[in-house]
Coordinates of C-alpha atoms in Angstrom, one line a residue:
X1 CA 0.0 0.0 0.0
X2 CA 2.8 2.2 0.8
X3 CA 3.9 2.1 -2.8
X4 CA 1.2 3.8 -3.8
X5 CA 1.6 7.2 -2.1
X6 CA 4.7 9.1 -1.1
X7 CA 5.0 11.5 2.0
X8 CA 8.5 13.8 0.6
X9 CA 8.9 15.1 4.2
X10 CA 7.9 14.3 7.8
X11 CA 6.5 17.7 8.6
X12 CA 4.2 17.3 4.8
X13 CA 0.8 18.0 5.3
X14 CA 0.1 16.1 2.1
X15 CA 0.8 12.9 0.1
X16 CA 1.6 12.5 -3.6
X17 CA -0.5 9.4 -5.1
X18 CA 2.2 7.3 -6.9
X19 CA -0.6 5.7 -9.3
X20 CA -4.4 6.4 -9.8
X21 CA -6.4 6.2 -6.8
X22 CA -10.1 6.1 -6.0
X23 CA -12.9 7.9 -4.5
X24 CA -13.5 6.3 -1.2
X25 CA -10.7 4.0 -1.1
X26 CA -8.8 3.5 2.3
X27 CA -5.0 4.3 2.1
X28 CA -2.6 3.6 4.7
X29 CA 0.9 5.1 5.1
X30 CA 2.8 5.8 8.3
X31 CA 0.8 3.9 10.9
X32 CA -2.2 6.3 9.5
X33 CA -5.7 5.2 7.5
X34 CA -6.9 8.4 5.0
X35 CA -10.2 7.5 3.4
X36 CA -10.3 9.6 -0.2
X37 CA -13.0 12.3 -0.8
X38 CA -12.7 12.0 -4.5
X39 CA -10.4 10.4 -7.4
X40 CA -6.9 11.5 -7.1
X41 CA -4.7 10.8 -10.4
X42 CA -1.0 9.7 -10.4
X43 CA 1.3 12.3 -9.8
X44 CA -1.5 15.0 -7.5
X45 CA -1.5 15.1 -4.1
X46 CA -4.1 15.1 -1.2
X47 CA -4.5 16.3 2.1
X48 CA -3.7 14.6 5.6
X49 CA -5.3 16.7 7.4
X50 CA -8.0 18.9 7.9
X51 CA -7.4 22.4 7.2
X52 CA -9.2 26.0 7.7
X53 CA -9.2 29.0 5.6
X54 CA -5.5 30.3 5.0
X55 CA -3.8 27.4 6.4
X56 CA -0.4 27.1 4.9
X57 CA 0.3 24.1 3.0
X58 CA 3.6 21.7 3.7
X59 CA 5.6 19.9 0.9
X60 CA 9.3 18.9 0.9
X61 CA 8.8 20.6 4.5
X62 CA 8.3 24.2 3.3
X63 CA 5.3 26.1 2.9
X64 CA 4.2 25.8 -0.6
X65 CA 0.9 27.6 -0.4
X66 CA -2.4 28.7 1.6
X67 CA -5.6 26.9 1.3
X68 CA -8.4 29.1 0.1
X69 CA -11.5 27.8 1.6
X70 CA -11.9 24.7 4.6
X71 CA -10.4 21.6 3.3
X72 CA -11.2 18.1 4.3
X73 CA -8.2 14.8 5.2
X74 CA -8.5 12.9 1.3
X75 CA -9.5 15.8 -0.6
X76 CA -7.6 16.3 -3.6
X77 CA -5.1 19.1 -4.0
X78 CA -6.1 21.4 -6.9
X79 CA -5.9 25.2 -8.6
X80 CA -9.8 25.8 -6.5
X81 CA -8.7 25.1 -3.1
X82 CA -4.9 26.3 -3.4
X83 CA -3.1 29.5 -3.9
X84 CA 0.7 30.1 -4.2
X85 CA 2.4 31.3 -1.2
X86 CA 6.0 31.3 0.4
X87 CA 7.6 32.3 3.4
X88 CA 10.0 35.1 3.6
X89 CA 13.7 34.4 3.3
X90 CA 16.7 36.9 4.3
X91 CA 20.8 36.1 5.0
X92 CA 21.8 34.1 7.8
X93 CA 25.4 33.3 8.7
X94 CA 26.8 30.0 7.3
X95 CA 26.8 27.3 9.2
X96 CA 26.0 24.3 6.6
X97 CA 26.9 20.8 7.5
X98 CA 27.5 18.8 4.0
X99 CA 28.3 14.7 4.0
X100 CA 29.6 14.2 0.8
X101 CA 28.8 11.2 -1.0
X102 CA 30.6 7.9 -1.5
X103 CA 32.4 8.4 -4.7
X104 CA 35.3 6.0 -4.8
X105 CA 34.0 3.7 -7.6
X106 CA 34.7 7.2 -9.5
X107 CA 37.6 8.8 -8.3
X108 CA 39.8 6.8 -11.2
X109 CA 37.7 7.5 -13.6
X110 CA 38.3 9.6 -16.7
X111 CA 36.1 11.2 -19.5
X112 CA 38.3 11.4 -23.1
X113 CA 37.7 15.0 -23.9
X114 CA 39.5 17.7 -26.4
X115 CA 42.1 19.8 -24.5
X116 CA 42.1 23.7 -24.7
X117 CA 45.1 25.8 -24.4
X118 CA 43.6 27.5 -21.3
X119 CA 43.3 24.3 -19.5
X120 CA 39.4 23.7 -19.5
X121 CA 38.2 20.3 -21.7
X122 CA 35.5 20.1 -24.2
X123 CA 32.7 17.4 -24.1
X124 CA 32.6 17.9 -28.0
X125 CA 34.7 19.4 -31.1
X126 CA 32.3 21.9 -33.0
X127 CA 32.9 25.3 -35.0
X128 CA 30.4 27.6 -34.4
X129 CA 28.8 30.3 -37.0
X130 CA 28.0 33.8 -35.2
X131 CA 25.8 36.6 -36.7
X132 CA 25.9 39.8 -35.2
X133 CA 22.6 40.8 -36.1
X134 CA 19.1 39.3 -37.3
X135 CA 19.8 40.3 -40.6
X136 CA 22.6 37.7 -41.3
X137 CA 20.4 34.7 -41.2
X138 CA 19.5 34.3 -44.3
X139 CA 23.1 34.0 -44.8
X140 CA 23.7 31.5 -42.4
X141 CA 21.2 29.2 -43.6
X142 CA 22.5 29.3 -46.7
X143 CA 25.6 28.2 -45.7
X144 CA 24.3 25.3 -42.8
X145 CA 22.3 23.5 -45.7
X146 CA 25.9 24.1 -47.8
X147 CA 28.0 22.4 -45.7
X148 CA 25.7 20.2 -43.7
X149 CA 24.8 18.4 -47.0
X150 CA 28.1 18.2 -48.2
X151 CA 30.0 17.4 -45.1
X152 CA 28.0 14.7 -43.4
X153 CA 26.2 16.8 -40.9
X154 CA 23.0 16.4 -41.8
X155 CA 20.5 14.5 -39.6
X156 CA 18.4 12.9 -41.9
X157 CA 16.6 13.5 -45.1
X158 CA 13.6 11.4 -44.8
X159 CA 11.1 14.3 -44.7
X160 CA 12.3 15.3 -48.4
X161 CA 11.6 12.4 -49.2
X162 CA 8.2 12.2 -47.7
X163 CA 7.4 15.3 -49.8
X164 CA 8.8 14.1 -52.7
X165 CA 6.1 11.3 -52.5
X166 CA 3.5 13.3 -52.0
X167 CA 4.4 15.3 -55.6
X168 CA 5.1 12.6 -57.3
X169 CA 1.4 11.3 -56.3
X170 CA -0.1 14.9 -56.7
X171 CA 1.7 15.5 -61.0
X172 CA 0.1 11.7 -61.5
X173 CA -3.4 13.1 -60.0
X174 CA -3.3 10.5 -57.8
X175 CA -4.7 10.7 -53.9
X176 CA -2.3 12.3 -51.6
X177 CA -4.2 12.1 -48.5
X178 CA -4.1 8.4 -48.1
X179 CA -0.3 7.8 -49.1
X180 CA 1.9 5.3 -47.7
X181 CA 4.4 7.7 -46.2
X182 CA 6.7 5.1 -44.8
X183 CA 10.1 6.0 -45.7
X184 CA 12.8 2.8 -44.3
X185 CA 16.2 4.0 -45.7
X186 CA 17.9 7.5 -45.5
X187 CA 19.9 8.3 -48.2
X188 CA 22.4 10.8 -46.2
X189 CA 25.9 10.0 -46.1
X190 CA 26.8 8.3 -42.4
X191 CA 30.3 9.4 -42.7
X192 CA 31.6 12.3 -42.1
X193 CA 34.5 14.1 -43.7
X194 CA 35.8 15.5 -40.8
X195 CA 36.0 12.8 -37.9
X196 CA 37.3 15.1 -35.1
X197 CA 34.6 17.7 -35.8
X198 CA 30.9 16.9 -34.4
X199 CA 29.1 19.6 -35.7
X200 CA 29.1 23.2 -37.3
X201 CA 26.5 25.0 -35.2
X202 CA 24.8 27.9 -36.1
X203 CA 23.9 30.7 -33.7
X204 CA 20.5 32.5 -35.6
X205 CA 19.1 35.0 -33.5
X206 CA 16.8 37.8 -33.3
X207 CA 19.2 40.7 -32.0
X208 CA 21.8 42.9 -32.7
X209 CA 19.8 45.6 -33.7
X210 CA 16.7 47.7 -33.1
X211 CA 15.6 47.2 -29.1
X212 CA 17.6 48.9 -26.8
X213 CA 21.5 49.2 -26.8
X214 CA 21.8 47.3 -23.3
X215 CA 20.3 44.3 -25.4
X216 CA 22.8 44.4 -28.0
X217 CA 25.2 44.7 -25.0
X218 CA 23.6 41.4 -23.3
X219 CA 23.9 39.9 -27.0
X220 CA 27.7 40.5 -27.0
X221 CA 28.6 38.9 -24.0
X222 CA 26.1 36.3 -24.5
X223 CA 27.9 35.4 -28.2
X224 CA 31.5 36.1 -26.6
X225 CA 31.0 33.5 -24.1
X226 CA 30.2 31.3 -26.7
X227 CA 32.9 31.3 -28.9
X228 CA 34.9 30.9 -25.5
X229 CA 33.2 27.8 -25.0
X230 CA 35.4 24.7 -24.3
X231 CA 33.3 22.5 -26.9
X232 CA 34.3 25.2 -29.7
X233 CA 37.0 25.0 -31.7
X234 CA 36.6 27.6 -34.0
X235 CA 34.7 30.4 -34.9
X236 CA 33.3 32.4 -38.2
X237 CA 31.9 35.7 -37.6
X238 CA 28.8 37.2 -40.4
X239 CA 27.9 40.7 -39.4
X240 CA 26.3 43.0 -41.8
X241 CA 28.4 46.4 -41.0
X242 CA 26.0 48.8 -39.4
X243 CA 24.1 47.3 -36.8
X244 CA 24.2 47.9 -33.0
X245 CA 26.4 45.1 -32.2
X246 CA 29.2 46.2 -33.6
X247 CA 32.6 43.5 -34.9
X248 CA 34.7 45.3 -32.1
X249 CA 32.3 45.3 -29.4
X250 CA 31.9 41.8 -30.0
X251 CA 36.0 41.4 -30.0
X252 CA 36.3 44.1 -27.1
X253 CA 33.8 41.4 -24.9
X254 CA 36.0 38.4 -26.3
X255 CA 38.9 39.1 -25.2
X256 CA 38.0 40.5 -21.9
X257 CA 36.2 37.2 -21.0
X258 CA 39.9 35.4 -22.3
X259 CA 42.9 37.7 -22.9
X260 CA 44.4 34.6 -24.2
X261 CA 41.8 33.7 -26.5
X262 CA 44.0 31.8 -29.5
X263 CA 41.1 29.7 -31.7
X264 CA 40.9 30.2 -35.1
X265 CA 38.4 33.1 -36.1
X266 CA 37.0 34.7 -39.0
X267 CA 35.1 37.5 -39.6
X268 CA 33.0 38.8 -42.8
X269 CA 31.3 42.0 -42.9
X270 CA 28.3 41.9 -45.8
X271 CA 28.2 45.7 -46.3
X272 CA 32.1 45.7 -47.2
X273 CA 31.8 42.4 -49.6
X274 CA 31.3 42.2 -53.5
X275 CA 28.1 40.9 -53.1
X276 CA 26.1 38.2 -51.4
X277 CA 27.5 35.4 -53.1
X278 CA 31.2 36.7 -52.5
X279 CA 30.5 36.8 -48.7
X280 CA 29.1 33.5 -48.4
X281 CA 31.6 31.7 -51.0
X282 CA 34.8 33.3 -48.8
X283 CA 32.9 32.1 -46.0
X284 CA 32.9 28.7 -46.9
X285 CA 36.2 28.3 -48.4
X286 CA 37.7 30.1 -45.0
X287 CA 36.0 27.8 -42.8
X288 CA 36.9 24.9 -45.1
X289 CA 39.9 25.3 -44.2
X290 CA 39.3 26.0 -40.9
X291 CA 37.7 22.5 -40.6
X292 CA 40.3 20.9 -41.2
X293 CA 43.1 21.9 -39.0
X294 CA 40.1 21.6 -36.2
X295 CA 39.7 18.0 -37.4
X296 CA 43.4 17.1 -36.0
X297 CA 41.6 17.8 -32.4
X298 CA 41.7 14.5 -31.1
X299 CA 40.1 13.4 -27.6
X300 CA 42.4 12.5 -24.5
X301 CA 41.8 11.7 -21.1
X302 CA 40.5 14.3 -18.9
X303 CA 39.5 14.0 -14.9
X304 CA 36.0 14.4 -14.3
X305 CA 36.7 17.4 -12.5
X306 CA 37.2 19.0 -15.7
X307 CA 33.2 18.3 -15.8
X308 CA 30.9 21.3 -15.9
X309 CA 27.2 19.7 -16.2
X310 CA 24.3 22.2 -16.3
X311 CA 20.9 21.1 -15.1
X312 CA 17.2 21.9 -16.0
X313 CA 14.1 20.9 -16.0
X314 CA 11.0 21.6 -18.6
X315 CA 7.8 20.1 -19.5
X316 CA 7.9 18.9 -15.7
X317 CA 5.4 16.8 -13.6
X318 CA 4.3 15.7 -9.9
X319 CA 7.0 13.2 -10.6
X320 CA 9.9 15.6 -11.0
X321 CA 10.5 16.2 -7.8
X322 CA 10.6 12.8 -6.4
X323 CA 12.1 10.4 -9.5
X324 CA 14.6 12.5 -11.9
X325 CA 15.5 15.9 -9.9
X326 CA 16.8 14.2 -7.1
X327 CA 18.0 11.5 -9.2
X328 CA 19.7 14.8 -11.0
X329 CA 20.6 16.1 -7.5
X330 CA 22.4 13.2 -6.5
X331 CA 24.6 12.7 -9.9
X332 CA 25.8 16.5 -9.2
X333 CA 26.6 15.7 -5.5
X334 CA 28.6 13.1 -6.9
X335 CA 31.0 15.1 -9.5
X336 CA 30.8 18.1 -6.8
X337 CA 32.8 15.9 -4.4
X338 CA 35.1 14.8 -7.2
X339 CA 36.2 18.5 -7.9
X340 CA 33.1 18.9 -10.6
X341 CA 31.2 22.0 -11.7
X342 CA 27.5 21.6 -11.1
X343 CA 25.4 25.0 -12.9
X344 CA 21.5 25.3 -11.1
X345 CA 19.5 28.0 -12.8
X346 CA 16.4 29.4 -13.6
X347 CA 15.5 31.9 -10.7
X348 CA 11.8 31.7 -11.1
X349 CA 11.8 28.1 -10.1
X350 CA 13.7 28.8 -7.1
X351 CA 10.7 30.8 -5.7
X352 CA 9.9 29.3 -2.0
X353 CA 13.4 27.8 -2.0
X354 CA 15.6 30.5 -1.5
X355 CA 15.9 29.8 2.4
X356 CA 18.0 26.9 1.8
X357 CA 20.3 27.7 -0.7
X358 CA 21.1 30.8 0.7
X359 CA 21.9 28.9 4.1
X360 CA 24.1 26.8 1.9
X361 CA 25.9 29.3 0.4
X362 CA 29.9 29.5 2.0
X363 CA 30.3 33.6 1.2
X364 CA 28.1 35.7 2.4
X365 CA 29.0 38.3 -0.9
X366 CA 27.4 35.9 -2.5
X367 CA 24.5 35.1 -0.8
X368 CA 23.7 38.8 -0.7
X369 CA 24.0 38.7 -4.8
X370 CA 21.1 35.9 -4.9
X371 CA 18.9 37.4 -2.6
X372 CA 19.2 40.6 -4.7
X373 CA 18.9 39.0 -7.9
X374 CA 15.8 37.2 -7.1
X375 CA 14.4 40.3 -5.4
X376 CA 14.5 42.4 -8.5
X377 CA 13.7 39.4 -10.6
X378 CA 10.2 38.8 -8.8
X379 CA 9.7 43.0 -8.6
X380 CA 10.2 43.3 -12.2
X381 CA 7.8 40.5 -13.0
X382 CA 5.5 41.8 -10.5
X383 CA 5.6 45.8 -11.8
X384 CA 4.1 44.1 -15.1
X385 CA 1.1 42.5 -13.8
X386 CA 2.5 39.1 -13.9
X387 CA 5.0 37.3 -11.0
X388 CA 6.6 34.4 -10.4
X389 CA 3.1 32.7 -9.0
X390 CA 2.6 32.8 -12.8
X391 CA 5.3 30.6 -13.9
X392 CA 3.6 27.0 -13.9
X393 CA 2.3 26.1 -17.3
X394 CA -1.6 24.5 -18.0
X395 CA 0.4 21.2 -18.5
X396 CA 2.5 21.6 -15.2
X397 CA -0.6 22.3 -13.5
X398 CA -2.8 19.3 -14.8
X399 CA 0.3 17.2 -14.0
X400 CA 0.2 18.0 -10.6
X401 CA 2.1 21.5 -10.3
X402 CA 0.1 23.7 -8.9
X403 CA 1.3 26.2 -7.1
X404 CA 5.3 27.7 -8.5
X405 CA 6.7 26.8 -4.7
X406 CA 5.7 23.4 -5.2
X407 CA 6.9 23.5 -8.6
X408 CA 10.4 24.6 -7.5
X409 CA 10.7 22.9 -4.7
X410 CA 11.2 20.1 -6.5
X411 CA 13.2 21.8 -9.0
X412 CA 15.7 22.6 -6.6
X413 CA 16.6 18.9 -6.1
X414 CA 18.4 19.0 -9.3
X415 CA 21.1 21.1 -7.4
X416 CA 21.6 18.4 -4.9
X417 CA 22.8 19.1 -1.1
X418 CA 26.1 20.5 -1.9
X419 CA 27.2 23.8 -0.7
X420 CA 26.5 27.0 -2.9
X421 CA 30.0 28.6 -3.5
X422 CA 28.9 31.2 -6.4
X423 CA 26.0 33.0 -7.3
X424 CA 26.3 34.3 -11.3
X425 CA 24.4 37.1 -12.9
X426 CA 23.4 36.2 -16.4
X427 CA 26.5 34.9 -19.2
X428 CA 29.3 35.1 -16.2
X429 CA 31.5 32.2 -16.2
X430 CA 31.8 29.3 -13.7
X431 CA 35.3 29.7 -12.2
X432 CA 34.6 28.0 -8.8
X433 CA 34.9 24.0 -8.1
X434 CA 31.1 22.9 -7.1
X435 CA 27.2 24.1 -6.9
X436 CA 27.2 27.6 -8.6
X437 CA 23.5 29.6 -8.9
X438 CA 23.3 31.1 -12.4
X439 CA 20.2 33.6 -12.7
X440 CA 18.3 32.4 -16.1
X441 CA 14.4 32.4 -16.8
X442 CA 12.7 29.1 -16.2
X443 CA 12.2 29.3 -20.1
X444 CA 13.7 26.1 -21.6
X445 CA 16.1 27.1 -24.3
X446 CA 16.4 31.0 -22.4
X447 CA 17.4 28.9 -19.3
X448 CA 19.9 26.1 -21.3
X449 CA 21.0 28.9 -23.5
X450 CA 22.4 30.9 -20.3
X451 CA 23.8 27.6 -18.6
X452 CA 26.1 27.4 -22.0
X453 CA 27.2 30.6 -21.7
X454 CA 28.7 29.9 -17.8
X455 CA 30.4 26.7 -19.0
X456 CA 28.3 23.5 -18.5
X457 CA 29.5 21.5 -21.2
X458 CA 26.9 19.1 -20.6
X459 CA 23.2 19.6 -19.7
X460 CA 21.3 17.2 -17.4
X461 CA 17.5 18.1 -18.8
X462 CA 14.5 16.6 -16.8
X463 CA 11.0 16.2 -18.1
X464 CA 7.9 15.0 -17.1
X465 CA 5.6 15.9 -19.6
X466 CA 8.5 15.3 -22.7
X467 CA 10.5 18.5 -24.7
X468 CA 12.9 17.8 -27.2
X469 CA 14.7 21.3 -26.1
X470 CA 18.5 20.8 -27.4
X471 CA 21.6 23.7 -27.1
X472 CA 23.9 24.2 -30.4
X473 CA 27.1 23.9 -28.5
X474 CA 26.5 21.7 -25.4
X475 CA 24.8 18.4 -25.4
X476 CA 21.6 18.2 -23.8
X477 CA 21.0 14.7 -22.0
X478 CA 16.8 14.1 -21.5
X479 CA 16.2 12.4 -18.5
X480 CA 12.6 11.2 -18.1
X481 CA 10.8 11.2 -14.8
X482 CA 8.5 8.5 -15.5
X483 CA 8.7 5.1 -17.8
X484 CA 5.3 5.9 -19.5
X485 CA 7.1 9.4 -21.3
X486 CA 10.5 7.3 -21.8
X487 CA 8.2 5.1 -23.9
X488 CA 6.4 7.0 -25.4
X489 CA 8.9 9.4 -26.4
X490 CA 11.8 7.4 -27.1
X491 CA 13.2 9.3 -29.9
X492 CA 13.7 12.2 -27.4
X493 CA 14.9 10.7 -24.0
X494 CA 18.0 9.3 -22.7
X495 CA 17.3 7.9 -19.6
X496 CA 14.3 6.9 -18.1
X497 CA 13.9 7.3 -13.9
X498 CA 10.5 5.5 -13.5
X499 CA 12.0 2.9 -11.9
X500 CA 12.2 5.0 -8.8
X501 CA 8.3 5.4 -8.7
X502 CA 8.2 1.5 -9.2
X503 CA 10.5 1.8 -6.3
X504 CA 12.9 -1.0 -8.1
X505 CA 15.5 1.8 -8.2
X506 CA 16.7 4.2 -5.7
X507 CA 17.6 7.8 -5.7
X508 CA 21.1 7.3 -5.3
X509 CA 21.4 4.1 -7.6
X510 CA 19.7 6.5 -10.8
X511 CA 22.1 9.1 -9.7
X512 CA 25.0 6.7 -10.0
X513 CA 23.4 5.5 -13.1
X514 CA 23.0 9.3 -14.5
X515 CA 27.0 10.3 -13.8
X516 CA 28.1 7.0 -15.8
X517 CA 25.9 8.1 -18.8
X518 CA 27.7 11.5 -18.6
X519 CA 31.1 10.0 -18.8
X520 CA 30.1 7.6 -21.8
X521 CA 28.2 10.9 -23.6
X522 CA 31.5 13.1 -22.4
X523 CA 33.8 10.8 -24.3
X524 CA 31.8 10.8 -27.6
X525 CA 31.1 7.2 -26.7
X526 CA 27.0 7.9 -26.6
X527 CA 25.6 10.6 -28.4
X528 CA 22.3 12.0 -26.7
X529 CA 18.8 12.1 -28.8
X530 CA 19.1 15.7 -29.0
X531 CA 22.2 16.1 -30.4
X532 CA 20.7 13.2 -33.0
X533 CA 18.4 15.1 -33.8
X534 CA 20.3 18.5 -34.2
X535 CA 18.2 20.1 -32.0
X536 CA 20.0 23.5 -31.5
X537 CA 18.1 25.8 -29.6
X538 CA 19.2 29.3 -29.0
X539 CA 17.3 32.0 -27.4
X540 CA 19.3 35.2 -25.6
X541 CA 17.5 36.5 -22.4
X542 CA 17.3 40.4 -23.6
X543 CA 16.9 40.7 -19.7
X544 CA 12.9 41.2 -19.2
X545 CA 10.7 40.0 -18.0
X546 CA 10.5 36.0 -18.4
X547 CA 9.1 33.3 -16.4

């Protein structure tokens, strides 16, 4: 019986039903009976108690939220009885115990990475296309369908040929609305010309002019820190000539990220080219050649505390918090206490967990920074009407997410238990060993796309609910917080934590589990579904207001 409802904390006033349960049946857990008032679905919650108007509501031990009428023991947990609230959180001095985890099957281990001259190590080998501004685009899709075709980057060309049955059937007048559509074989080269190189990534992008000037300045930074990345290898630059972001203020940002910067980089400038077909022909012959002096890149042994793993969730469920976050949570305990970089972001789903990361965070500088952060982050969100109450989605909600605390609550288990020793504003770097905050939306590719630009050269992505959210210069591993998704969408996940809700796995055996499919995707050894599927997404914060 206990299987079929969880209680997350002692101190809950709730329990989350594990599998569907029925109207008037009698559950037991904990020594207690609770007889249910009405259906309650996999993944919701109900009440253990009794509760009066305003009565704050308990999960993972915190408040996540005030009833708003009497409430009975076995009613279910919904938008009608419920409203998002938090307690207050402010800076108290450190005083954080942490008990590391057991790491020593790990502590000899090694990912095989690509080496760069400034001492970090790449998960992956790509060259990376920048545009300055919108208006190179065009341009750079030109040039990805060029050299994706002809190089062996390409994912697949089954859809052309999809359409091109569906013509052929349409110029014979023949019906096109029951045609067999199955297409077995693609006929896109498997080998590529350059071995070393996994990708040429294209950054497309709707700044760099018009808006304001800070958001070309945000853009900068944002596109510096990605040519800076440690899974890039090289870089071409389009820019049209007179657009905000200028060449140099890209170069002035560059180099004052890495004074040492030393990959190869070109730079093309449309309004000072012959014409179109000049630009994207030097272009292509300059990269060319850039390819393949990047292709002599070859992976070598690299400690996994060279790791720097971003993680996120989107699309989530009642099951994130309990199967894949802390699942998540206890993979980045484990490479924080083997010298690891662990990135936890997006600052609207920390809303009703501040209290305990800022008691974990060592400096109080620091701590300071994230209460700020989150302070003007939830002001500027209010001052338009909206707030971070607003950030669950319809599909959160009918999953089981109703109020944000609960929401992030259990998004905060991604983070694990380690200690905080950074807080970073958006596209600052990582420089510190262990659990950094970086303030992102909860967005998907705003959030990932900011977690690349502070370093994680992987991404651990949870989902509930299924996204096939990708990053063009960091892979994006989908872990799956139930078996019913992982089967349903196996073209998208990697690894599936259901077993945890089937309680045949624990947290810390799917965290284990987690950390070795990091090393294998690390090493080039497994290739995550995204990265398949060339799912690059790329959104730059312009620093408003986003939940």
């Amino acid at each position: 019986m206990e299987n079929r409802v969880l209680k997350i904390h002692p101190s809950d006033n709730v329990l989350v039903a594990l599998q569907d349960l029925k109207a008037g049946e009698s559950i037991g857990y904990g020594g207690e009976t609770y007889v249910l008032v009405e259906d309650i679905n996999a993944k919701h919650k109900f009440f253990t108690e009794d509760l009066i108007t305003g009565s704050a509501v308990i999960m993972y031990g915190v408040m996540v939220g005030r009833v708003l009428h009497d409430v009975k023991a076995g009613q279910w947990m919904n938008t009608r009885n419920l409203r998002h609230a938090t307690e207050p959180y402010a800076y108290r001095p450190y005083s954080y115990t942490w008990e590391a985890p057991e790491v020593s099957k790990f502590e000899s281990r090694s990912f095989m990475g690509y080496h760069r001259s400034d001492g970090r190590v790449g998960t992956a080998n790509y060259w990376l296309f920048i545009p300055t501004v919108f208006c190179e685009n065009r341009n750079l899709d030109v040039i990805r369908e060029a050299m994706h075709n002809e190089l062996g980057y390409t994912v697949t060309d089954k859809y052309r040929a999809k359409t091109h049955i569906l013509r052929e059937l349409y110029a014979r007048g023949e019906d096109v609305t029951s045609a067999d559509l199955a297409v077995r074989e693609s006929v896109v080269p498997v080998d590529r010309l350059f071995k070393n190189v996994d990708g040429i990534k294209f950054l497309n992008h709707q700044g760099g002019c018009g808006g304001i000037r800070q958001d070309a300045a945000v853009l900068s930074k944002l596109l510096a820190a990605y040519a800076d990345h440690p899974n890039v290898v090289g870089v071409t630059v389009l820019s049209l000539g007179c657009q905000n972001l200028q060449v140099r203020d890209f170069l002035d940002d560059l180099y004052a990220l890495n004074p040492k910067f030393d990959k190869p980089l070109l730079i093309f400038e449309q309004q000072q080219s012959q014409s179109e077909e000049q630009l994207i022909t030097d272009a292509i012959q300059q990269t060319f050649v850039g390819l393949i002096e990047a292709n002599k890149c070859v992976r070598r042994p690299a400690s996994l505390s060279k790791l720097t793993i971003g993680v996120k969730c989107g699309g989530s469920d009642g099951f994130s918090g309990i199967s894949a976050n802390p699942a998540v949570g206890h993979c980045a305990d484990l490479l924080v206490a083997l010298g690891g970089t662990v990135l936890l972001a997006e600052f609207p789903e920390l809303c009703g967990a501040e209290q305990n990361l800022i008691d974990r965070t060592i400096n109080e500088a620091a701590a300071h920074k994230f209460i700020q952060l989150m302070k003007d982050y939830s002001e500027a969100a209010d001052r338009v009407g909206s707030g971070f109450h607003m950030n669950p989605s319809p599909g959160n909600i009918r999953d089981g997410l109703i109020t944000d605390a609960i929401k992030s609550n259990g998004a905060a288990k991604k983070g694990g238990t380690s200690p905080v020793v950074d807080v970073l504003d958006y596209t600052e770097r990582a420089t510190k060993p262990g659990l950094n905050l970086v303030c992102t939306p909860g967005n998907d590719v705003e959030a990932t796309t900011g977690k690349a630009a502070s370093g994680a050269t992987l991404i651990l992505f949870t989902t509930g609910l299924g996204t096939p959210t990708g990053n063009p210069v960091c892979p994006v591993i989908k872990v799956a917080t139930n078996s019913v998704l992982s089967k349903r969408m196996a073209d998208i996940i990697d690894i599936d934590c259901g077993p945890i809700i089937a309680g045949t796995r624990t947290i810390q055996q799917m965290g284990e589990d987690i950390l070795e499919y990091c090393i294998r995707a690390a090493s080039g050894e497994v290739v995550p579904k995204a990265v398949q599927l060339n799912q690059d997404d790329f959104i730059p914060w312009k620093r408003g207001v986003s939940l």
